[in-house]
Amino acid sequence: MRIVILTGAGISAESGLGTFRDKDGLWTKYDLNEVATPEGFAKNPQLVTDFYNARRANCASAQPNAAHHALARLEAALPGQVTLITQNVDDLHQRAGSGHVIQMHGALMSALCAGCRHRWPAPPVMALTDRCPACGQARTRPDVVWFGEIPYHMDAIAEAVETCTHFAAIGTSGQVYPAAGLVAEARGNGAQCIELNLEPSEISRVFQHRRYGPASEVVPAWVDSLLD
């Protein structure tokens, strides 16, 4: 088996990290055009920096749940056969024990120099006066992919999806591209595709198999079925 797993915000919801569509979540308190676009950062960099500092603090206080641990167990049981791609910028997969995580939308715990593109571990509280360790410029920004920017690692993602035999989407809405288009590519190449979600996504019809319920329940059960 060559298994590709795509995870979205729904896998981290039970850890206390809100999704885009939570009625009372962090995202609903801001205009996404102001805090999640290059134009928003150019207009008000302090607002964006404060927003991601709050998200980083929220992430630091969260813990991986049973779904994260189950995927780490799958990777350990099938070395070299599992590719884990996440839309999430949190580090819960890594803290659960997943050894190789492709973070297509960047990493909340990483800082990026807008000048030389150097990356380094973000401090708990980032400041606009922080200087890049490589070039010395004070052009620090969160190392996340904003709306209008190209996701990271697309070549590696395309290669994994093209050659997989099994594809799973966990906790995704099916509304954010290019991630939402990966299942169609996988199925077109002959992979068996399953959706594991709290409820049907916008693209549930594309999957041959579906399991619905809390991620902490359906993901460990699915992993068990693969390893039996």
mmCIF file of C-alpha atoms in Angstrom:
data_model
loop_
_atom_site.group_PDB
_atom_site.id
_atom_site.type_symbol
_atom_site.label_atom_id
_atom_site.label_comp_id
_atom_site.label_asym_id
_atom_site.label_seq_id
_atom_site.Cartn_x
_atom_site.Cartn_y
_atom_site.Cartn_z
ATOM 1 C CA MET A 1 0.000 0.000 0.000
ATOM 2 C CA ARG A 2 0.998 3.570 -0.644
ATOM 3 C CA ILE A 3 -1.251 5.713 1.519
ATOM 4 C CA VAL A 4 -1.694 9.477 1.184
ATOM 5 C CA ILE A 5 -3.550 11.200 4.005
ATOM 6 C CA LEU A 6 -4.793 14.786 3.770
ATOM 7 C CA THR A 7 -5.846 16.400 7.028
ATOM 8 C CA GLY A 8 -7.719 19.633 7.616
ATOM 9 C CA ALA A 9 -8.898 21.722 10.536
ATOM 10 C CA GLY A 10 -11.454 19.125 11.609
ATOM 11 C CA ILE A 11 -8.781 16.768 12.928
ATOM 12 C CA SER A 12 -7.593 19.414 15.401
ATOM 13 C CA ALA A 13 -11.043 20.665 16.437
ATOM 14 C CA GLU A 14 -11.292 18.208 19.337
ATOM 15 C CA SER A 15 -7.951 19.533 20.571
ATOM 16 C CA GLY A 16 -9.526 22.968 20.949
ATOM 17 C CA LEU A 17 -8.267 24.542 17.745
ATOM 18 C CA GLY A 18 -11.156 26.122 15.878
ATOM 19 C CA THR A 19 -11.969 25.730 12.210
ATOM 20 C CA PHE A 20 -12.744 28.547 9.788
ATOM 21 C CA ARG A 21 -16.451 28.003 10.239
ATOM 22 C CA ASP A 22 -16.800 27.800 14.025
ATOM 23 C CA LYS A 23 -19.496 30.295 14.994
ATOM 24 C CA ASP A 24 -17.544 31.631 17.962
ATOM 25 C CA GLY A 25 -14.031 30.761 16.825
ATOM 26 C CA LEU A 26 -10.991 32.978 16.508
ATOM 27 C CA TRP A 27 -11.417 33.363 12.757
ATOM 28 C CA THR A 28 -14.932 34.794 13.049
ATOM 29 C CA LYS A 29 -13.648 37.766 15.037
ATOM 30 C CA TYR A 30 -11.572 39.038 12.127
ATOM 31 C CA ASP A 31 -11.998 39.820 8.450
ATOM 32 C CA LEU A 32 -9.872 37.192 6.700
ATOM 33 C CA ASN A 33 -8.888 39.771 4.086
ATOM 34 C CA GLU A 34 -7.255 41.743 6.885
ATOM 35 C CA VAL A 35 -5.364 38.938 8.639
ATOM 36 C CA ALA A 36 -4.810 36.188 6.065
ATOM 37 C CA THR A 37 -3.706 37.918 2.858
ATOM 38 C CA PRO A 38 -0.478 39.585 1.729
ATOM 39 C CA GLU A 39 -2.466 42.785 1.204
ATOM 40 C CA GLY A 40 -3.749 42.678 4.776
ATOM 41 C CA PHE A 41 -0.210 42.283 6.104
ATOM 42 C CA ALA A 42 1.025 45.171 3.978
ATOM 43 C CA LYS A 43 -1.831 47.366 5.231
ATOM 44 C CA ASN A 44 -1.637 46.544 8.939
ATOM 45 C CA PRO A 45 1.293 44.262 9.824
ATOM 46 C CA GLN A 46 0.792 44.754 13.567
ATOM 47 C CA LEU A 47 -2.782 43.438 13.417
ATOM 48 C CA VAL A 48 -1.647 40.363 11.501
ATOM 49 C CA THR A 49 1.282 39.769 13.853
ATOM 50 C CA ASP A 50 -1.011 40.017 16.894
ATOM 51 C CA PHE A 51 -3.497 37.637 15.271
ATOM 52 C CA TYR A 52 -0.894 34.943 14.686
ATOM 53 C CA ASN A 53 0.610 35.455 18.130
ATOM 54 C CA ALA A 54 -2.841 34.631 19.531
ATOM 55 C CA ARG A 55 -3.126 31.573 17.310
ATOM 56 C CA ARG A 56 0.361 30.423 18.351
ATOM 57 C CA ALA A 57 -0.536 30.714 22.019
ATOM 58 C CA ASN A 58 -3.734 28.759 21.420
ATOM 59 C CA CYS A 59 -1.791 26.050 19.603
ATOM 60 C CA ALA A 60 0.859 25.813 22.326
ATOM 61 C CA SER A 61 -1.825 25.100 24.916
ATOM 62 C CA ALA A 62 -3.506 22.382 22.805
ATOM 63 C CA GLN A 63 -2.663 18.679 22.863
ATOM 64 C CA PRO A 64 -2.829 16.046 20.110
ATOM 65 C CA ASN A 65 -5.971 13.928 20.241
ATOM 66 C CA ALA A 66 -6.620 10.267 19.455
ATOM 67 C CA ALA A 67 -6.839 10.961 15.706
ATOM 68 C CA HIS A 68 -3.349 12.484 15.595
ATOM 69 C CA HIS A 69 -1.945 9.586 17.614
ATOM 70 C CA ALA A 70 -3.643 7.028 15.371
ATOM 71 C CA LEU A 71 -1.999 8.475 12.249
ATOM 72 C CA ALA A 72 1.394 8.433 13.958
ATOM 73 C CA ARG A 73 0.776 4.774 14.817
ATOM 74 C CA LEU A 74 -0.073 4.018 11.180
ATOM 75 C CA GLU A 75 3.128 5.659 9.964
ATOM 76 C CA ALA A 76 5.183 3.685 12.482
ATOM 77 C CA ALA A 77 3.518 0.400 11.478
ATOM 78 C CA LEU A 78 3.965 0.993 7.736
ATOM 79 C CA PRO A 79 7.335 2.724 7.355
ATOM 80 C CA GLY A 80 7.785 4.363 3.984
ATOM 81 C CA GLN A 81 4.202 3.677 2.937
ATOM 82 C CA VAL A 82 2.421 6.690 4.446
ATOM 83 C CA THR A 83 2.553 10.299 3.245
ATOM 84 C CA LEU A 84 0.861 12.759 5.592
ATOM 85 C CA ILE A 85 -0.175 16.075 4.059
ATOM 86 C CA THR A 86 -1.863 18.669 6.221
ATOM 87 C CA GLN A 87 -3.604 21.943 5.519
ATOM 88 C CA ASN A 88 -3.162 22.803 9.190
ATOM 89 C CA VAL A 89 -0.475 25.142 10.429
ATOM 90 C CA ASP A 90 -0.473 23.681 13.947
ATOM 91 C CA ASP A 91 2.170 21.169 15.081
ATOM 92 C CA LEU A 92 -0.116 18.536 16.619
ATOM 93 C CA HIS A 93 0.815 15.837 14.100
ATOM 94 C CA GLN A 94 4.481 16.263 14.955
ATOM 95 C CA ARG A 95 3.821 16.258 18.685
ATOM 96 C CA ALA A 96 1.785 13.068 18.314
ATOM 97 C CA GLY A 97 4.814 11.370 16.783
ATOM 98 C CA SER A 98 4.398 11.673 13.013
ATOM 99 C CA GLY A 99 7.915 11.825 11.657
ATOM 100 C CA HIS A 100 7.333 13.422 8.277
ATOM 101 C CA VAL A 101 4.539 15.937 7.802
ATOM 102 C CA ILE A 102 4.073 17.980 4.626
ATOM 103 C CA GLN A 103 2.568 21.282 5.773
ATOM 104 C CA MET A 104 1.212 22.710 2.540
ATOM 105 C CA HIS A 105 -0.070 25.882 4.201
ATOM 106 C CA GLY A 106 3.010 26.536 6.301
ATOM 107 C CA ALA A 107 3.792 26.276 9.992
ATOM 108 C CA LEU A 108 2.528 28.456 12.816
ATOM 109 C CA MET A 109 5.631 27.709 14.861
ATOM 110 C CA SER A 110 7.940 28.987 12.117
ATOM 111 C CA ALA A 111 8.988 32.515 11.147
ATOM 112 C CA LEU A 112 9.796 33.637 7.616
ATOM 113 C CA CYS A 113 11.916 36.488 6.323
ATOM 114 C CA ALA A 114 10.003 38.326 3.617
ATOM 115 C CA GLY A 115 13.348 39.484 2.237
ATOM 116 C CA CYS A 116 15.633 36.451 1.875
ATOM 117 C CA ARG A 117 12.993 33.730 2.606
ATOM 118 C CA HIS A 118 15.025 32.254 5.465
ATOM 119 C CA ARG A 119 12.999 30.269 8.021
ATOM 120 C CA TRP A 120 13.622 29.783 11.736
ATOM 121 C CA PRO A 121 11.655 28.704 14.837
ATOM 122 C CA ALA A 122 9.196 31.429 15.786
ATOM 123 C CA PRO A 123 9.345 32.813 19.318
ATOM 124 C CA PRO A 124 6.127 32.571 21.356
ATOM 125 C CA VAL A 125 5.490 36.259 20.627
ATOM 126 C CA MET A 126 6.717 37.596 17.312
ATOM 127 C CA ALA A 127 7.388 41.307 16.784
ATOM 128 C CA LEU A 128 7.774 43.427 13.689
ATOM 129 C CA THR A 129 11.207 44.467 14.950
ATOM 130 C CA ASP A 130 12.476 40.855 14.978
ATOM 131 C CA ARG A 131 15.466 40.509 12.676
ATOM 132 C CA CYS A 132 16.173 37.617 10.350
ATOM 133 C CA PRO A 133 19.070 35.470 11.666
ATOM 134 C CA ALA A 134 20.367 35.076 8.106
ATOM 135 C CA CYS A 135 20.266 38.563 6.551
ATOM 136 C CA GLY A 136 19.612 40.813 9.547
ATOM 137 C CA GLN A 137 16.590 42.521 8.021
ATOM 138 C CA ALA A 138 13.542 43.331 10.159
ATOM 139 C CA ARG A 139 11.135 41.789 7.655
ATOM 140 C CA THR A 140 9.725 38.965 9.764
ATOM 141 C CA ARG A 141 6.318 37.481 8.954
ATOM 142 C CA PRO A 142 4.501 34.286 9.947
ATOM 143 C CA ASP A 143 5.580 31.305 7.836
ATOM 144 C CA VAL A 144 2.038 30.568 6.691
ATOM 145 C CA VAL A 145 0.453 30.512 3.253
ATOM 146 C CA TRP A 146 -2.085 33.300 2.958
ATOM 147 C CA PHE A 147 -4.977 33.489 0.528
ATOM 148 C CA GLY A 148 -3.563 34.371 -2.874
ATOM 149 C CA GLU A 149 -0.208 32.656 -2.213
ATOM 150 C CA ILE A 150 0.960 29.321 -3.626
ATOM 151 C CA PRO A 151 0.922 26.397 -1.153
ATOM 152 C CA TYR A 152 4.244 24.825 -0.237
ATOM 153 C CA HIS A 153 5.655 21.489 -1.491
ATOM 154 C CA MET A 154 3.238 21.096 -4.409
ATOM 155 C CA ASP A 155 5.679 18.983 -6.439
ATOM 156 C CA ALA A 156 6.107 16.464 -3.622
ATOM 157 C CA ILE A 157 2.347 16.419 -3.028
ATOM 158 C CA ALA A 158 1.608 15.815 -6.709
ATOM 159 C CA GLU A 159 4.083 12.941 -6.852
ATOM 160 C CA ALA A 160 2.623 11.274 -3.766
ATOM 161 C CA VAL A 161 -0.967 11.594 -4.989
ATOM 162 C CA GLU A 162 -0.073 10.311 -8.442
ATOM 163 C CA THR A 163 1.412 7.091 -7.085
ATOM 164 C CA CYS A 164 -0.819 6.307 -4.101
ATOM 165 C CA THR A 165 -3.067 3.253 -3.823
ATOM 166 C CA HIS A 166 -5.141 4.672 -0.969
ATOM 167 C CA PHE A 167 -6.161 8.288 -0.310
ATOM 168 C CA ALA A 168 -7.866 9.565 2.844
ATOM 169 C CA ALA A 169 -9.177 13.047 3.576
ATOM 170 C CA ILE A 170 -9.711 13.710 7.270
ATOM 171 C CA GLY A 171 -11.481 16.746 8.713
ATOM 172 C CA THR A 172 -11.508 18.727 5.487
ATOM 173 C CA SER A 173 -14.285 20.937 4.141
ATOM 174 C CA GLY A 174 -13.586 20.294 0.472
ATOM 175 C CA GLN A 175 -13.757 24.034 -0.216
ATOM 176 C CA VAL A 176 -10.098 25.098 -0.233
ATOM 177 C CA TYR A 177 -8.107 24.462 -3.395
ATOM 178 C CA PRO A 178 -5.749 23.022 -4.482
ATOM 179 C CA ALA A 179 -6.135 20.637 -1.516
ATOM 180 C CA ALA A 180 -9.769 19.920 -2.387
ATOM 181 C CA GLY A 181 -8.748 18.726 -5.831
ATOM 182 C CA LEU A 182 -6.331 16.049 -4.619
ATOM 183 C CA VAL A 183 -8.974 13.334 -4.191
ATOM 184 C CA ALA A 184 -10.067 13.620 -7.821
ATOM 185 C CA GLU A 185 -6.455 13.244 -8.920
ATOM 186 C CA ALA A 186 -5.935 10.235 -6.659
ATOM 187 C CA ARG A 187 -9.120 8.527 -7.790
ATOM 188 C CA GLY A 188 -8.304 9.250 -11.411
ATOM 189 C CA ASN A 189 -5.057 7.352 -10.904
ATOM 190 C CA GLY A 190 -6.897 4.337 -9.495
ATOM 191 C CA ALA A 191 -6.614 4.930 -5.747
ATOM 192 C CA GLN A 192 -9.251 3.884 -3.246
ATOM 193 C CA CYS A 193 -10.458 7.108 -1.613
ATOM 194 C CA ILE A 194 -12.150 7.548 1.761
ATOM 195 C CA GLU A 195 -13.578 10.593 3.517
ATOM 196 C CA LEU A 196 -13.345 10.656 7.308
ATOM 197 C CA ASN A 197 -15.245 13.644 8.560
ATOM 198 C CA LEU A 198 -17.733 14.897 11.094
ATOM 199 C CA GLU A 199 -20.258 15.276 8.257
ATOM 200 C CA PRO A 200 -20.207 15.073 4.437
ATOM 201 C CA SER A 201 -17.969 17.654 2.802
ATOM 202 C CA GLU A 202 -18.629 19.662 -0.334
ATOM 203 C CA ILE A 203 -16.922 16.927 -2.375
ATOM 204 C CA SER A 204 -18.047 13.772 -0.546
ATOM 205 C CA ARG A 205 -19.472 12.319 -3.754
ATOM 206 C CA VAL A 206 -15.953 11.946 -5.190
ATOM 207 C CA PHE A 207 -14.975 9.388 -2.547
ATOM 208 C CA GLN A 208 -15.799 5.681 -2.921
ATOM 209 C CA HIS A 209 -15.898 5.233 0.869
ATOM 210 C CA ARG A 210 -17.086 7.465 3.713
ATOM 211 C CA ARG A 211 -17.092 7.342 7.501
ATOM 212 C CA TYR A 212 -18.642 10.121 9.569
ATOM 213 C CA GLY A 213 -18.256 11.020 13.216
ATOM 214 C CA PRO A 214 -15.739 12.674 15.548
ATOM 215 C CA ALA A 215 -12.175 12.364 14.275
ATOM 216 C CA SER A 216 -11.051 10.883 17.599
ATOM 217 C CA GLU A 217 -13.388 7.937 16.913
ATOM 218 C CA VAL A 218 -13.449 7.377 13.159
ATOM 219 C CA VAL A 219 -9.729 7.822 12.498
ATOM 220 C CA PRO A 220 -8.461 5.239 15.028
ATOM 221 C CA ALA A 221 -11.109 2.792 13.778
ATOM 222 C CA TRP A 222 -9.992 3.312 10.184
ATOM 223 C CA VAL A 223 -6.338 2.839 11.119
ATOM 224 C CA ASP A 224 -7.234 -0.375 12.924
ATOM 225 C CA SER A 225 -9.015 -1.639 9.786
ATOM 226 C CA LEU A 226 -5.881 -1.023 7.701
ATOM 227 C CA LEU A 227 -3.589 -2.779 10.147
ATOM 228 C CA ASP A 228 -5.793 -5.828 10.846
#
